[in-house]
Short mmCIF file of C-alpha atoms in Angstrom, two decimals:
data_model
loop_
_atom_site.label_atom_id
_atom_site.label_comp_id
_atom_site.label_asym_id
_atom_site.label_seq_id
_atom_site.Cartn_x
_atom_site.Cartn_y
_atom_site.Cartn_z
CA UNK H 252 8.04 25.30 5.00
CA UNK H 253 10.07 22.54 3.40
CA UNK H 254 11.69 19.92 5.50
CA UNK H 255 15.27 18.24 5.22
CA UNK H 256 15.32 17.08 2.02
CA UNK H 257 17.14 13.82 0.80
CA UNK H 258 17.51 12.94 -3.17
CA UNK H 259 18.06 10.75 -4.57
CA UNK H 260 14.99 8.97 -2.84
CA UNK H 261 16.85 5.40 -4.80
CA UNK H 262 20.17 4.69 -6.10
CA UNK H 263 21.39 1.75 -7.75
CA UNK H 264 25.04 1.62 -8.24
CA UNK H 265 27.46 -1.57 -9.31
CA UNK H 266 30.11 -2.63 -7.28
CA UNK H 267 32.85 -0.34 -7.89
CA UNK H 268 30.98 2.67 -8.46
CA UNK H 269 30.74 6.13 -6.39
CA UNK H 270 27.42 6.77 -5.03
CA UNK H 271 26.96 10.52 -4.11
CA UNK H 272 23.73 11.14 -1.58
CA UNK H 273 22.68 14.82 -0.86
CA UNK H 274 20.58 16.41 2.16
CA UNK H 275 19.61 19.54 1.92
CA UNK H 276 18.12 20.59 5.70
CA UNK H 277 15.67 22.23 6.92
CA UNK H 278 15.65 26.00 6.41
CA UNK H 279 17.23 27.92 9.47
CA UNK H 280 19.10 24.73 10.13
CA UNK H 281 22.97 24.92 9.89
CA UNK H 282 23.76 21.00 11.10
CA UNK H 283 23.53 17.91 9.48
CA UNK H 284 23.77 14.52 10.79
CA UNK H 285 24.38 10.93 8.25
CA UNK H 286 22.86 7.48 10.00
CA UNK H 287 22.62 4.44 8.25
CA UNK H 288 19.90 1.64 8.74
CA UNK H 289 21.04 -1.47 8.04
CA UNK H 290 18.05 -4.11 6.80
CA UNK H 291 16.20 -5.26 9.54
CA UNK H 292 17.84 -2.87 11.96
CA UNK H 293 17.54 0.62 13.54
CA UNK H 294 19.29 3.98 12.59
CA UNK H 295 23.15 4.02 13.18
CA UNK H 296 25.34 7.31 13.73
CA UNK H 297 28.01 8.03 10.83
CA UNK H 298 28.73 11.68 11.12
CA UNK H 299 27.83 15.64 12.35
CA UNK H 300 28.16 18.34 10.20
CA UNK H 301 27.50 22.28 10.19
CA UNK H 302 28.72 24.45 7.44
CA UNK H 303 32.38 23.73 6.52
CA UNK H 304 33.27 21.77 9.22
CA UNK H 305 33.14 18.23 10.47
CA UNK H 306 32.22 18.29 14.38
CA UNK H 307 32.07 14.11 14.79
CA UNK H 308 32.80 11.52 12.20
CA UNK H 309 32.88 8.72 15.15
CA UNK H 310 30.29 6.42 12.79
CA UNK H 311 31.97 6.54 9.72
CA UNK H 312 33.84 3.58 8.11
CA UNK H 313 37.63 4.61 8.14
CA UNK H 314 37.56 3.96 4.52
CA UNK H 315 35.49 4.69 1.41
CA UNK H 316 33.17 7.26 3.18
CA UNK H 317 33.35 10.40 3.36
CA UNK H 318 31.15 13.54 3.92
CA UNK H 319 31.02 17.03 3.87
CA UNK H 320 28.67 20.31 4.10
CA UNK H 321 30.07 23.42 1.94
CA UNK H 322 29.23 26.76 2.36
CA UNK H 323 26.77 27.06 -0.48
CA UNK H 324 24.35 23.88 -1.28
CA UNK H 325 23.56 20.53 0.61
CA UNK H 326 25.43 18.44 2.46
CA UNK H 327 27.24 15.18 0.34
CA UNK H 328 27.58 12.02 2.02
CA UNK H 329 30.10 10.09 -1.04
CA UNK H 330 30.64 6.09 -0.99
CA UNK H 331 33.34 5.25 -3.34
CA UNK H 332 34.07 1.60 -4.77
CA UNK H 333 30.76 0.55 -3.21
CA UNK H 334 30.53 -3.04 -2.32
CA UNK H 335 27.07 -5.21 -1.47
CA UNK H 336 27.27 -4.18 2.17
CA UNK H 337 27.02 -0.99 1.11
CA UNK H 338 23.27 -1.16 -0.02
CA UNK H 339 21.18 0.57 3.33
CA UNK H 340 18.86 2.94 3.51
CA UNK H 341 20.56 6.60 4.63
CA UNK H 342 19.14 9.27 6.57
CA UNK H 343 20.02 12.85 6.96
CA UNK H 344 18.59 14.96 9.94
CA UNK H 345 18.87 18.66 10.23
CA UNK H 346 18.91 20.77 13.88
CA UNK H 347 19.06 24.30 13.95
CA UNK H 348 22.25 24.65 15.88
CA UNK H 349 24.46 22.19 18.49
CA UNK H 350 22.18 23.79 21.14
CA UNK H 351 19.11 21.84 19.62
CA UNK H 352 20.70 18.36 18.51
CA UNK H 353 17.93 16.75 20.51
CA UNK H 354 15.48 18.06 17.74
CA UNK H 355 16.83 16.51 14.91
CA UNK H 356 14.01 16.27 11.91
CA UNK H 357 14.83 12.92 9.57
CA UNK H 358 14.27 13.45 5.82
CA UNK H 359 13.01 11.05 3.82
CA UNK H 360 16.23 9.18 3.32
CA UNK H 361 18.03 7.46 0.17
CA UNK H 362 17.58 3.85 -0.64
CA UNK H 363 21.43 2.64 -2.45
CA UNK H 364 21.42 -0.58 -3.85
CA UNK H 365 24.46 -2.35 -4.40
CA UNK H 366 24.17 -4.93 -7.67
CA UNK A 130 28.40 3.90 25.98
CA UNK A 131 25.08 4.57 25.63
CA UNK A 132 22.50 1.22 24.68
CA UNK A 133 18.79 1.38 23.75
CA UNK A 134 17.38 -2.04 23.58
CA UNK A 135 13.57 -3.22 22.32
CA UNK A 136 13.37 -6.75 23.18
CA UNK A 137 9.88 -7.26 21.28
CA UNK A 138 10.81 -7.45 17.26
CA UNK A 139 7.22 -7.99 16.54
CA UNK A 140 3.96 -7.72 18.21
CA UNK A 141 -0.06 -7.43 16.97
CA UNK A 142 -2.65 -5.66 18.12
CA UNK A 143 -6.50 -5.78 17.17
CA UNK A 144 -7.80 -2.58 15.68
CA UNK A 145 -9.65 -0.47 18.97
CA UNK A 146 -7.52 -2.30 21.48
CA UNK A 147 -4.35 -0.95 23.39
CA UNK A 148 -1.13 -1.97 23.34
CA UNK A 149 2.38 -1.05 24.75
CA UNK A 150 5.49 -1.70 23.19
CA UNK A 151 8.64 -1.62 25.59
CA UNK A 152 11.82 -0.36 25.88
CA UNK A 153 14.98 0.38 28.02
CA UNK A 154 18.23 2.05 27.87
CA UNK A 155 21.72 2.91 29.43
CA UNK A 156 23.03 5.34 30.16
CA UNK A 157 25.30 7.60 32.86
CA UNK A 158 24.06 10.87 31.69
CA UNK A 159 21.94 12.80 33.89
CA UNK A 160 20.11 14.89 31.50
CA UNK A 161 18.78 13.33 28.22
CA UNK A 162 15.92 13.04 25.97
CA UNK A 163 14.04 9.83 24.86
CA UNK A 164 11.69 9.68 21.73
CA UNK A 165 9.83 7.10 19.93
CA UNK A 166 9.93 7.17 16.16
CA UNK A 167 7.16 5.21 13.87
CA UNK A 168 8.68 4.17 10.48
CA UNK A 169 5.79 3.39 7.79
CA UNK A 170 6.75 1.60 4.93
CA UNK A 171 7.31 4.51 2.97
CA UNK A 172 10.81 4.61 5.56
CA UNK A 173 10.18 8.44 6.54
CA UNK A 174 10.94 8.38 10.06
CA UNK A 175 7.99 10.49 11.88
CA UNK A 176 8.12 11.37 15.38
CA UNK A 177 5.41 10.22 17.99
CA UNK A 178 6.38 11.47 20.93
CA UNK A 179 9.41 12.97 23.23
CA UNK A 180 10.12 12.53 26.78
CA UNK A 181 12.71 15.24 28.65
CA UNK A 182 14.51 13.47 31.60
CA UNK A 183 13.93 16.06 33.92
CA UNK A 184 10.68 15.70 33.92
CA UNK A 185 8.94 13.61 35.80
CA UNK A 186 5.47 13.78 33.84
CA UNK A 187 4.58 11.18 31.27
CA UNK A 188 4.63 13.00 28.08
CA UNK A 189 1.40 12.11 25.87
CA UNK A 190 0.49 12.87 22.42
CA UNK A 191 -3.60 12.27 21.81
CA UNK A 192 -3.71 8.46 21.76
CA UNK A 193 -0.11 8.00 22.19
CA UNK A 194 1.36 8.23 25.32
CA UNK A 195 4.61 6.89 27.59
CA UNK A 196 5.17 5.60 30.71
CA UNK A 197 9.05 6.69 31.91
CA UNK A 198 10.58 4.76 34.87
CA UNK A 199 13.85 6.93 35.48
CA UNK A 200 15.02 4.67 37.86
CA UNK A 201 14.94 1.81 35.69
CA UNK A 202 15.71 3.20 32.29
CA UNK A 203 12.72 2.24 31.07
CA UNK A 204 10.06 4.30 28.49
CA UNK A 205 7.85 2.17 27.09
CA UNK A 206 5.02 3.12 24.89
CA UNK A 207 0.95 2.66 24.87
CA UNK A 208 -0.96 3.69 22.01
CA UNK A 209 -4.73 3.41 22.78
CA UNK A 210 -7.58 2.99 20.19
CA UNK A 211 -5.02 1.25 17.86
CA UNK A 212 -5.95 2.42 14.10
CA UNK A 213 -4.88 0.74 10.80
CA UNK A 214 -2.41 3.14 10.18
CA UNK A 215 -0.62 2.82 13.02
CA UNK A 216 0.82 -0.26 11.44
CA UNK A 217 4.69 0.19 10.70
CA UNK A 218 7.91 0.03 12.62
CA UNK A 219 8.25 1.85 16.12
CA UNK A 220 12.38 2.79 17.19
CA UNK A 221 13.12 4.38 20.46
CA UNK A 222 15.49 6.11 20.44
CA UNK A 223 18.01 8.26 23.02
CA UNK A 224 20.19 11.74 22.65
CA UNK A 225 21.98 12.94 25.77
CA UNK A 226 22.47 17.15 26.33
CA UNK A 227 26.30 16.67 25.75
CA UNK A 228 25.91 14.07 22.73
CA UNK A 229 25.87 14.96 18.92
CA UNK A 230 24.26 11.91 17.88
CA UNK A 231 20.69 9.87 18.75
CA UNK A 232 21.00 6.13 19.55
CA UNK A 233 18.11 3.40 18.48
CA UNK A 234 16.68 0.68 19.18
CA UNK A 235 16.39 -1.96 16.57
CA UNK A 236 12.58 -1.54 16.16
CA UNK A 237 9.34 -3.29 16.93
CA UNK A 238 7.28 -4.03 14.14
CA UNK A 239 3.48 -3.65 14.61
CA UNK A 240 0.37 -4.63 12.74
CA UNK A 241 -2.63 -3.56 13.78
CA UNK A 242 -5.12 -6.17 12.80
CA UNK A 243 -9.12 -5.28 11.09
#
């Protein structure tokens, strides 16, 4: 039984660049959640997902960011023109539905690094 | 707005011994959940243990266990018999029944020393 899965585990992108960061959740689970942990800090909110739809993007930057969850394959959280401030680690959690969003399991996450 | 603060960025403990790390929140919900997360250094984010605000029982998890103070939003946590491995970085965290999202602390780091 696989849990939320997060590749890449590192990315290193240049300034300027896209950086494209998948989760793939847990099986039976149909929403996804994107927080960002800023070095030296704890997990930050960017934005709730289930299949086609955004429920809350509250967290996200207005600009740059951007995130969705198609029908078929993982969920995308995309960074374009990345800058320094930029490099976090990013973590996708997985519930089964809204009903159970206080069992969110974390995957791994995705370090980006921003040269 | 909900606030979950950890005022203790780093503490020690000697391997065997106990220790409690602390935390406390904000909150007007009525119903909401409290966790504490332990972050290794590989960065998974594992969960230790989960408190339900409705009930008034300490929740407890072998060695690791929590002491809940409704009243005064606090849920700190004791982890007895401290082990090597329990060296890493320990986030509380809170999710209310009508939120979407979990708020954190900003950690404690803990070493357990030999």
């Amino acid at each position: 039984n696989a849990g939320v899965m997060q590749n890449p585990r590192h990315l290193v992108r240049r300034r300027g660049q896209e950086a494209r960061l998948r989760c793939s959740p847990m099986k039976g689970h149909s929403h996804v959640y994107w927080y960002r942990q800023l070095p030296e800090e704890g997990l930050k909110f960017m934005v709730y997902l289930q299949k086609e739809n955004i429920i809350d993007e509250s967290g996200m930057p207005k600009e740059r960011f951007s995130a969705e969850f198609p029908k078929e394959g993982p969920s995308i959280l995309r960074i374009q023109q990345v800058v320094r401030g930029d490099s976090a680690a990013y973590f996708c959690a997985s519930s089964r539905n809204r009903d159970y969003q206080y069992e969110q399991y974390f995957g791994p996450g995705t370090r980006l690094t921003v040269t | 707005a909900q606030t979950v603060t950890q005022s203790q960025p780093e503490m020690s403990v000697q391997e065997a011994e106990t220790v409690t790390l602390s935390c406390t929140y904000d909150t007007s919900e009525s119903n909401y959940y409290l966790f504490w997360y332990k972050q290794p250094p590989s960065r998974q984010m594992i969960l230790v243990i989960r408190q339900e605000a409705y009930k008034q029982q300490n929740a407890t998890e072998n060695r690791f266990s929590v002491n809940f103070q409704k009243a005064a939003k606090s849920f700190s946590l004791k982890i007895s018999d401290s082990q090597l491995g329990d060296t890493a970085m320990y986030f509380c965290a809170f999710t209310s029944n009508t939120g979407n999202q979990f708020y954190f602390g900003t950690g404690t780091s803990l070493t357990v020393i030999p």
